[in-house]
Coordinates of C-alpha atoms in Angstrom, one line a residue:
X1 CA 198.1 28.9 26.8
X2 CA 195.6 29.5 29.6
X3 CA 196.8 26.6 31.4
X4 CA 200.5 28.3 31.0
X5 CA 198.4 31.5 32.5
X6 CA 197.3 29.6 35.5
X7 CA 200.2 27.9 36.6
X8 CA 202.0 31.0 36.4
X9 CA 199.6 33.0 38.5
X10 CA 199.9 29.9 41.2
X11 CA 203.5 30.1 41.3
X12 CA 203.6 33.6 41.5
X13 CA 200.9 33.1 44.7
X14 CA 202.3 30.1 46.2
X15 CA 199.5 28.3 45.7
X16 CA 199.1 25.0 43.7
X17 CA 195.9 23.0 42.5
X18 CA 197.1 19.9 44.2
X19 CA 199.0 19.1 47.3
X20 CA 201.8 16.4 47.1
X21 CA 200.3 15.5 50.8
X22 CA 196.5 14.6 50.3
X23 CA 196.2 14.5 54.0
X24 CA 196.7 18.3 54.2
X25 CA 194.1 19.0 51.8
X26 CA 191.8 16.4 51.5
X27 CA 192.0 16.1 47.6
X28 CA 193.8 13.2 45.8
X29 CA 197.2 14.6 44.0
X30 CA 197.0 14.8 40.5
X31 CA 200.6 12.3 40.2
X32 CA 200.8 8.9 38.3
X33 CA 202.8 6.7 40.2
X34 CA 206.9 6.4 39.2
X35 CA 206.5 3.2 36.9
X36 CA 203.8 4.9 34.7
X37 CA 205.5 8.3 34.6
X38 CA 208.1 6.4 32.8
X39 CA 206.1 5.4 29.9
X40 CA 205.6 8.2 27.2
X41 CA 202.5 7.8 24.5
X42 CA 203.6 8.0 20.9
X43 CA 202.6 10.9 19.2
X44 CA 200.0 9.2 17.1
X45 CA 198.4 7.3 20.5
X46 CA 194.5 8.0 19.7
X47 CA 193.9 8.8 23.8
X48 CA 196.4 11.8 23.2
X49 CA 194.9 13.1 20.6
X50 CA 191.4 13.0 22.1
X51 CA 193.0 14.3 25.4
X52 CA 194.5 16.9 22.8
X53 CA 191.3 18.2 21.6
X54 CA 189.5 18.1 24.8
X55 CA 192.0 20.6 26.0
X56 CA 191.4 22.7 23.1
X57 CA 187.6 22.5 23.5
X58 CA 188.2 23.9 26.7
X59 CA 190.8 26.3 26.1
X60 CA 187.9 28.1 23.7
X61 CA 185.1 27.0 26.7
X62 CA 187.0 29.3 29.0
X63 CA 186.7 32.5 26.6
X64 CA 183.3 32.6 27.2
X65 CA 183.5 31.0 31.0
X66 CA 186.7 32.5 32.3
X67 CA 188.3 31.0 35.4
X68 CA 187.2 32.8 38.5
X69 CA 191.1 32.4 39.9
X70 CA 192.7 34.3 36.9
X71 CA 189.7 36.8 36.6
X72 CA 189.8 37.4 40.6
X73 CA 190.9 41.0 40.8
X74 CA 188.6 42.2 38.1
X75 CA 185.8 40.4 39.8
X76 CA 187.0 42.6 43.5
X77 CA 186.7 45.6 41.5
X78 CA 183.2 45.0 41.0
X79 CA 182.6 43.7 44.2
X80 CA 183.9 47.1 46.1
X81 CA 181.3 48.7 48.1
X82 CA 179.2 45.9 47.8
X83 CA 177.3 43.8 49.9
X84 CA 178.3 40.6 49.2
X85 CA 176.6 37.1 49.9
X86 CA 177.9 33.6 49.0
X87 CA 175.8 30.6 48.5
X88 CA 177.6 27.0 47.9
X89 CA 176.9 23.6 46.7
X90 CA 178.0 20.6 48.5
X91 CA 178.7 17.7 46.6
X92 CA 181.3 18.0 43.4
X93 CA 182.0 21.7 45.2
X94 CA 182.9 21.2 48.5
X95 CA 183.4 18.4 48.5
X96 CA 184.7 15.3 45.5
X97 CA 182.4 13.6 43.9
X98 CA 183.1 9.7 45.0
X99 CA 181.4 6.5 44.6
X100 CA 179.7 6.1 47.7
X101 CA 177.5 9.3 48.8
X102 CA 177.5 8.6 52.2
X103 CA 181.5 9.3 52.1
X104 CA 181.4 12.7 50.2
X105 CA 183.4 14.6 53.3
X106 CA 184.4 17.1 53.4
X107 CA 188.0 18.1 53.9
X108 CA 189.3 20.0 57.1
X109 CA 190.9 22.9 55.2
X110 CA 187.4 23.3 52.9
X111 CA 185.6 23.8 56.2
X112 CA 188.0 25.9 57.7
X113 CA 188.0 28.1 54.5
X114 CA 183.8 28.0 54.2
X115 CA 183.7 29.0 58.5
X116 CA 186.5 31.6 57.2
X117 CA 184.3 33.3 54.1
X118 CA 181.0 32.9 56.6
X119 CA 182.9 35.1 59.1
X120 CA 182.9 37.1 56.4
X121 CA 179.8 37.4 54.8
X122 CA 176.3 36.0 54.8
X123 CA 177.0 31.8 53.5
X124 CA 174.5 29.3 52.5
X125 CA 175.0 26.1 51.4
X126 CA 171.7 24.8 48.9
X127 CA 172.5 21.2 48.4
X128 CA 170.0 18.4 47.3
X129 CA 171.5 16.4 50.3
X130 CA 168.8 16.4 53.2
X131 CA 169.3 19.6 55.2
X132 CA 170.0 17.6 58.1
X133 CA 172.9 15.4 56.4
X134 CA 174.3 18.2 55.0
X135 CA 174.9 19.8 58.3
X136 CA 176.5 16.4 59.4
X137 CA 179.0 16.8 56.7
X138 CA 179.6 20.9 57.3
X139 CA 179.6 21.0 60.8
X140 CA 179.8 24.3 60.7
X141 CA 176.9 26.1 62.5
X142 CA 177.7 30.1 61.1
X143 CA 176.5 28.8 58.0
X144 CA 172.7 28.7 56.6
X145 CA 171.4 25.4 55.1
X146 CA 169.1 24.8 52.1
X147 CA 168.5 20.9 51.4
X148 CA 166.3 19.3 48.9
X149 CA 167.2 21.5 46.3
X150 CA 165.9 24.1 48.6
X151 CA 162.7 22.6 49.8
X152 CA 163.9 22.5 53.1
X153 CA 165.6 25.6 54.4
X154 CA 167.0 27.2 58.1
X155 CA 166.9 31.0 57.6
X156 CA 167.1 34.3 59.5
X157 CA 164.1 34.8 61.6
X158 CA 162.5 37.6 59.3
X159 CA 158.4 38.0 58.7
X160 CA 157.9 36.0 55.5
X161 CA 155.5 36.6 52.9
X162 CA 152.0 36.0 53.6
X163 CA 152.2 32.9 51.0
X164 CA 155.0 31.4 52.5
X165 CA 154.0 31.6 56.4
X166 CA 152.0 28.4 56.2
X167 CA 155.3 26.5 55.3
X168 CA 157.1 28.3 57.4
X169 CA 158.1 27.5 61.5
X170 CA 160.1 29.5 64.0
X171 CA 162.5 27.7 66.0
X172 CA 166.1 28.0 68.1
X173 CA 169.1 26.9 66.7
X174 CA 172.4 25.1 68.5
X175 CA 173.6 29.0 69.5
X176 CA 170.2 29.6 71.0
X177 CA 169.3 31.9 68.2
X178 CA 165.8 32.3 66.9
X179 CA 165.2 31.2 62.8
X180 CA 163.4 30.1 60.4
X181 CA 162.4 26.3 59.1
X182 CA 160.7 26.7 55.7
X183 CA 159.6 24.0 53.5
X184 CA 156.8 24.1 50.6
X185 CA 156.6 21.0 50.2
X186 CA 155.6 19.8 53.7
X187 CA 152.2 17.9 52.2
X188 CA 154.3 15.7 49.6
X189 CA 156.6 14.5 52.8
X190 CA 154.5 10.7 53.6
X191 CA 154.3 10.5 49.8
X192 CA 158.1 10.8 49.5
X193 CA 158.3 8.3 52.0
X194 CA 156.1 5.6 50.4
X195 CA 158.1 6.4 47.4
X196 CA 161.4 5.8 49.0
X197 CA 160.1 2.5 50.7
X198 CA 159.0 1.4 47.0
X199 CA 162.6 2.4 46.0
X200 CA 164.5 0.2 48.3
X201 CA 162.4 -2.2 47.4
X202 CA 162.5 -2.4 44.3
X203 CA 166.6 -1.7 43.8
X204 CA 167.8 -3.7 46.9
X205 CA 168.2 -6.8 44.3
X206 CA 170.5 -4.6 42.0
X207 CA 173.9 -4.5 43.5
X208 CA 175.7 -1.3 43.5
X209 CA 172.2 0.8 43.8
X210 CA 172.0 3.0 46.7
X211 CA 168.5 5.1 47.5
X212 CA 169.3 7.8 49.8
X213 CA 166.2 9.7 51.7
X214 CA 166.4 13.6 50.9
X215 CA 163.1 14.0 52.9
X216 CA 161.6 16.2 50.5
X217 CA 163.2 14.1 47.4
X218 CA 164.8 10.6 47.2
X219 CA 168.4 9.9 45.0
X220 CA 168.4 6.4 43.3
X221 CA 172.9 6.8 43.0
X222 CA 174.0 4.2 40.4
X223 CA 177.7 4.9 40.2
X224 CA 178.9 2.1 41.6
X225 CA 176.5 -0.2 39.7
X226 CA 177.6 -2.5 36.8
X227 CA 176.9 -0.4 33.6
X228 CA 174.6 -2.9 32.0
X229 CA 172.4 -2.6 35.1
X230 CA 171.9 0.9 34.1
X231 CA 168.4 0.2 31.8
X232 CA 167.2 -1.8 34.6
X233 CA 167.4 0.9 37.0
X234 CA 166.0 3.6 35.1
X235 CA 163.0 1.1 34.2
X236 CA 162.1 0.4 38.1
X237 CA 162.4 3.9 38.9
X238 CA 160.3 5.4 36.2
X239 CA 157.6 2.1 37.0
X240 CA 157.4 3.2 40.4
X241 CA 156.8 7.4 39.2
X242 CA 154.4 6.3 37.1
X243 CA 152.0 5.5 40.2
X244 CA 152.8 9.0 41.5
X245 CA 151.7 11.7 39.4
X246 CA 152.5 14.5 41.6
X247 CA 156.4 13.5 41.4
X248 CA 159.1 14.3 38.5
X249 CA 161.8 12.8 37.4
X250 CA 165.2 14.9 37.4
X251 CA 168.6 13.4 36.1
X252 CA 172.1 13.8 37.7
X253 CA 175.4 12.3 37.2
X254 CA 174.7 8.9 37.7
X255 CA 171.7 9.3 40.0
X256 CA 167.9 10.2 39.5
X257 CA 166.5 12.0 42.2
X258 CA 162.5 11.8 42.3
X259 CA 160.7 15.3 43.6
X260 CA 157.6 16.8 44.2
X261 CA 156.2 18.3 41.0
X262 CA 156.1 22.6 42.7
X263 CA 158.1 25.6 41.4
X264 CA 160.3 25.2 43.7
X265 CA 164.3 24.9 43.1
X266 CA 167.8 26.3 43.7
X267 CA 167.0 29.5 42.2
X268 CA 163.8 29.9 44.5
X269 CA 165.9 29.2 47.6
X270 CA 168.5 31.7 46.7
X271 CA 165.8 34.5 46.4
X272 CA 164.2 33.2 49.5
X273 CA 167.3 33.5 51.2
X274 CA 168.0 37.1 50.0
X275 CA 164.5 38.1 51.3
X276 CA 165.5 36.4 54.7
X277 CA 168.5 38.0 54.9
X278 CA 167.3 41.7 54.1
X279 CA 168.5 42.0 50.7
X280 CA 165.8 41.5 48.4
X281 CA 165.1 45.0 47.0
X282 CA 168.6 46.3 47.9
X283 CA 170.6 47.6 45.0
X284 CA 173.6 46.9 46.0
X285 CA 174.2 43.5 46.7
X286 CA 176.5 41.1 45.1
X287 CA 175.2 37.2 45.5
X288 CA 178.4 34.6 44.5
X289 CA 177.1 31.1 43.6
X290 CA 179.5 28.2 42.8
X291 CA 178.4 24.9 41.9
X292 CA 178.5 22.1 39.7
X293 CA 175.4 20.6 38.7
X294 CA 172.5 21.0 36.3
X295 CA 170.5 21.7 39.1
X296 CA 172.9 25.0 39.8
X297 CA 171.2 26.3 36.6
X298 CA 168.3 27.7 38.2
X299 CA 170.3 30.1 40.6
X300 CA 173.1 30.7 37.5
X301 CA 169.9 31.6 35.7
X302 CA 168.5 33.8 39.2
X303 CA 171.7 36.1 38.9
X304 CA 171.8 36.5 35.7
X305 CA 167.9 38.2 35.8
X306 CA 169.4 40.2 38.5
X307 CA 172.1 41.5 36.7
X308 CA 173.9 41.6 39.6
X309 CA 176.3 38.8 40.9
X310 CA 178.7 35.9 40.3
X311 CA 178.1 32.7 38.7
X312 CA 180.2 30.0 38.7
X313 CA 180.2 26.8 37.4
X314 CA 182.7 24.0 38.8
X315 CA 183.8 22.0 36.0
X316 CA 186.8 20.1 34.2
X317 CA 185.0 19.6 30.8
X318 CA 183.3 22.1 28.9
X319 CA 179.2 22.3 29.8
X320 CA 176.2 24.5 28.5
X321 CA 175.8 26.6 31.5
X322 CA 174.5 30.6 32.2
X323 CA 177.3 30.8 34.6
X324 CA 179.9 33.2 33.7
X325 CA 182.9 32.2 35.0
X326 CA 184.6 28.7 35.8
X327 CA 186.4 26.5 38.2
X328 CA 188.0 23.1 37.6
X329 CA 187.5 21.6 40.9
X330 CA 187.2 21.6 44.3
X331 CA 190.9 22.3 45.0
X332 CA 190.4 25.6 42.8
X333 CA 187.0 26.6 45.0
X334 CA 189.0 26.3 48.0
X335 CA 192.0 28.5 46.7
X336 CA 188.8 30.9 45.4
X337 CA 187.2 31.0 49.0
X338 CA 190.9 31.2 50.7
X339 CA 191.6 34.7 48.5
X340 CA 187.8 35.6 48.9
X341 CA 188.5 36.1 52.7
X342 CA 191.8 37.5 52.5
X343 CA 190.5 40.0 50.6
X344 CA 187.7 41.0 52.7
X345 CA 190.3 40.9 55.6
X346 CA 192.5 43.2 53.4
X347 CA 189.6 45.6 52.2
X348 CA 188.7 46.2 56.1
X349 CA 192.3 46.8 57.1
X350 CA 192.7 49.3 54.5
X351 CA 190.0 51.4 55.8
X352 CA 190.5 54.4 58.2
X353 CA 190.4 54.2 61.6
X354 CA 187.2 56.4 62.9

């Protein structure tokens, strides 16, 4: 019934999850090709009666997680006469997840949306990508960047606590404004290095194993890895943390990211980032996060202490999460973002001229 819902609401917008041109969008359509449209399963084929229940397991996910699409006017209500900033995950957000992470691009019309909501409003984008690569990818420079889970962030040029000014450098950005570099975890970087050497050369005999240098944390990606290799990678990983005892072991979707072992996390770098920004005390603010990894908990968990905000959790399968509301993909974050701006530009054309 939901699904009915949805469709219905993007017919009645002109707007459709998928695009029968990829090229326009960026994102795969969701088609079968003509032969295997032609062939129906029987009734009593097992793989429809999983796919049967799955959909009903998130039919009743969805109650609780409601999709931030069909729940977008109430959310505006709240969001009236608010201050609203929006912080953004890279990979499985902006961009698909895909085999290979040094091909996660992002589509044209995702960045012209994400430059469109950062015209906006204050936008940051906390990835555990390198702050560096995820700028590559973005290429957008109106936009604040968080990488390494948030151990390495670019931020307003505001005086930081009196804890954080060691970690923290003032620099000049590609517009020739003045900001912030801060990292915590500047005294792990030549440990994360050696680690990352050990990596490589451990894994390089392991086909399908890529070790990607987040600076402040290394990925071991085993996606494209033959799934019996999987015990063998976990074992050389967890050998080589075993000799570092000031490194943790965190667990992705077919990766495992080493890190140094501070409080430091998404969460942290979206309240550093309100600080930054001038709206750490103020009442009425209204933070949006959207992302769709574990590591998103700690911000979902952030705005829920707050009590003020939106969390929301990109997803096609039904997840323990503290967000409170839902997207399936990164085709429905760009439609969010899209209606996100256009109602900003409405709200401002509304008002009176003074």
């Amino acid at each position: 019934m939901m699904r009915t819902k949805l469709l219905k609401v993007y017919n009645a917008l002109g707007i459709f999850k998928y695009s029968s041109n990829p090229q326009t969008t960026g994102f795969a359509p969701n088609i079968r090709n003509d032969k295997s449209s032609m062939v129906r399963p029987e009734p009593c084929d097992p793989k429809t009666v999983v796919s049967n229940a799955e959909d009903a397991n998130y039919e009743e996910w969805l109650t609780d997680h409601p999709s931030a699409l069909t729940s977008f006017e109430e959310m505006m209500c709240t969001a009236k006469g608010k201050k609203i900033v929006v912080f953004l995950d890279y990979d499985g957000t902006l961009s698909p997840i895909v085999d290979n992470p040094d091909l996660a691009f992002m589509p044209d019309m995702m960045r012209s949306a994400v430059r469109e909501v950062a015209g906006n409003f204050p936008t940051a984008i906390i990835s555990g990508r390198s702050r560096n690569k995820v700028h590559e990818f973005v290429q957008l420079n109106d936009v604040y960047y968080a990488g390494s889970h948030g151990m390495d962030i670019i931020a307003p040029p505001r005086r930081p606590k009196s804890s954080d000014s060691k970690y923290s450098t003032l620099t000049v950005d590609k517009k020739g404004n003045e900001v912030i570099i801060f990292q915590p975890a500047q005294e792990f970087l030549p440990e994360t290095l050696e680690i990352y050497n050990e990596l490589e050369e451990e894994t390089k005999v392991i086909e399908g194993v890529t070790v990607e240098d987040n600076r402040f944390c290394i990925s071991v990606h085993f996606r494209r890895a033959r799934e019996e290799d999987y015990p063998l990678v976990e074992q050389k990983v967890m050998s080589i943390l075993a000799k570092h005892s000031r490194f943790h072991l965190n667990r992705g979707r077919k990766v495992f990211e080493i890190r140094p072992s501070i409080k430091w996390n998404k969460g942290n770098a979206l309240e550093y980032l309100l600080e930054t920004l001038g709206f750490a005390e103020s009442s009425d603010v209204l933070p949006i996060y959207i992302g769709d990894d574990r590591t998103d908990e700690d911000a979902f968990k952030v705005i829920q202490k707050r009590g003020q905000g939106f969390s929301i959790l990109v997803s096609l399968k039904p997840k323990e999460t503290r967000a409170s509301y839902s997207l399936r993909d990164p085709s429905e974050v760009l439609t969010f973002l899209l209606r996100l701006a256009k109602w900003r530009r409405n709200s401002s054309s509304s008002k009176p001229a003074t």
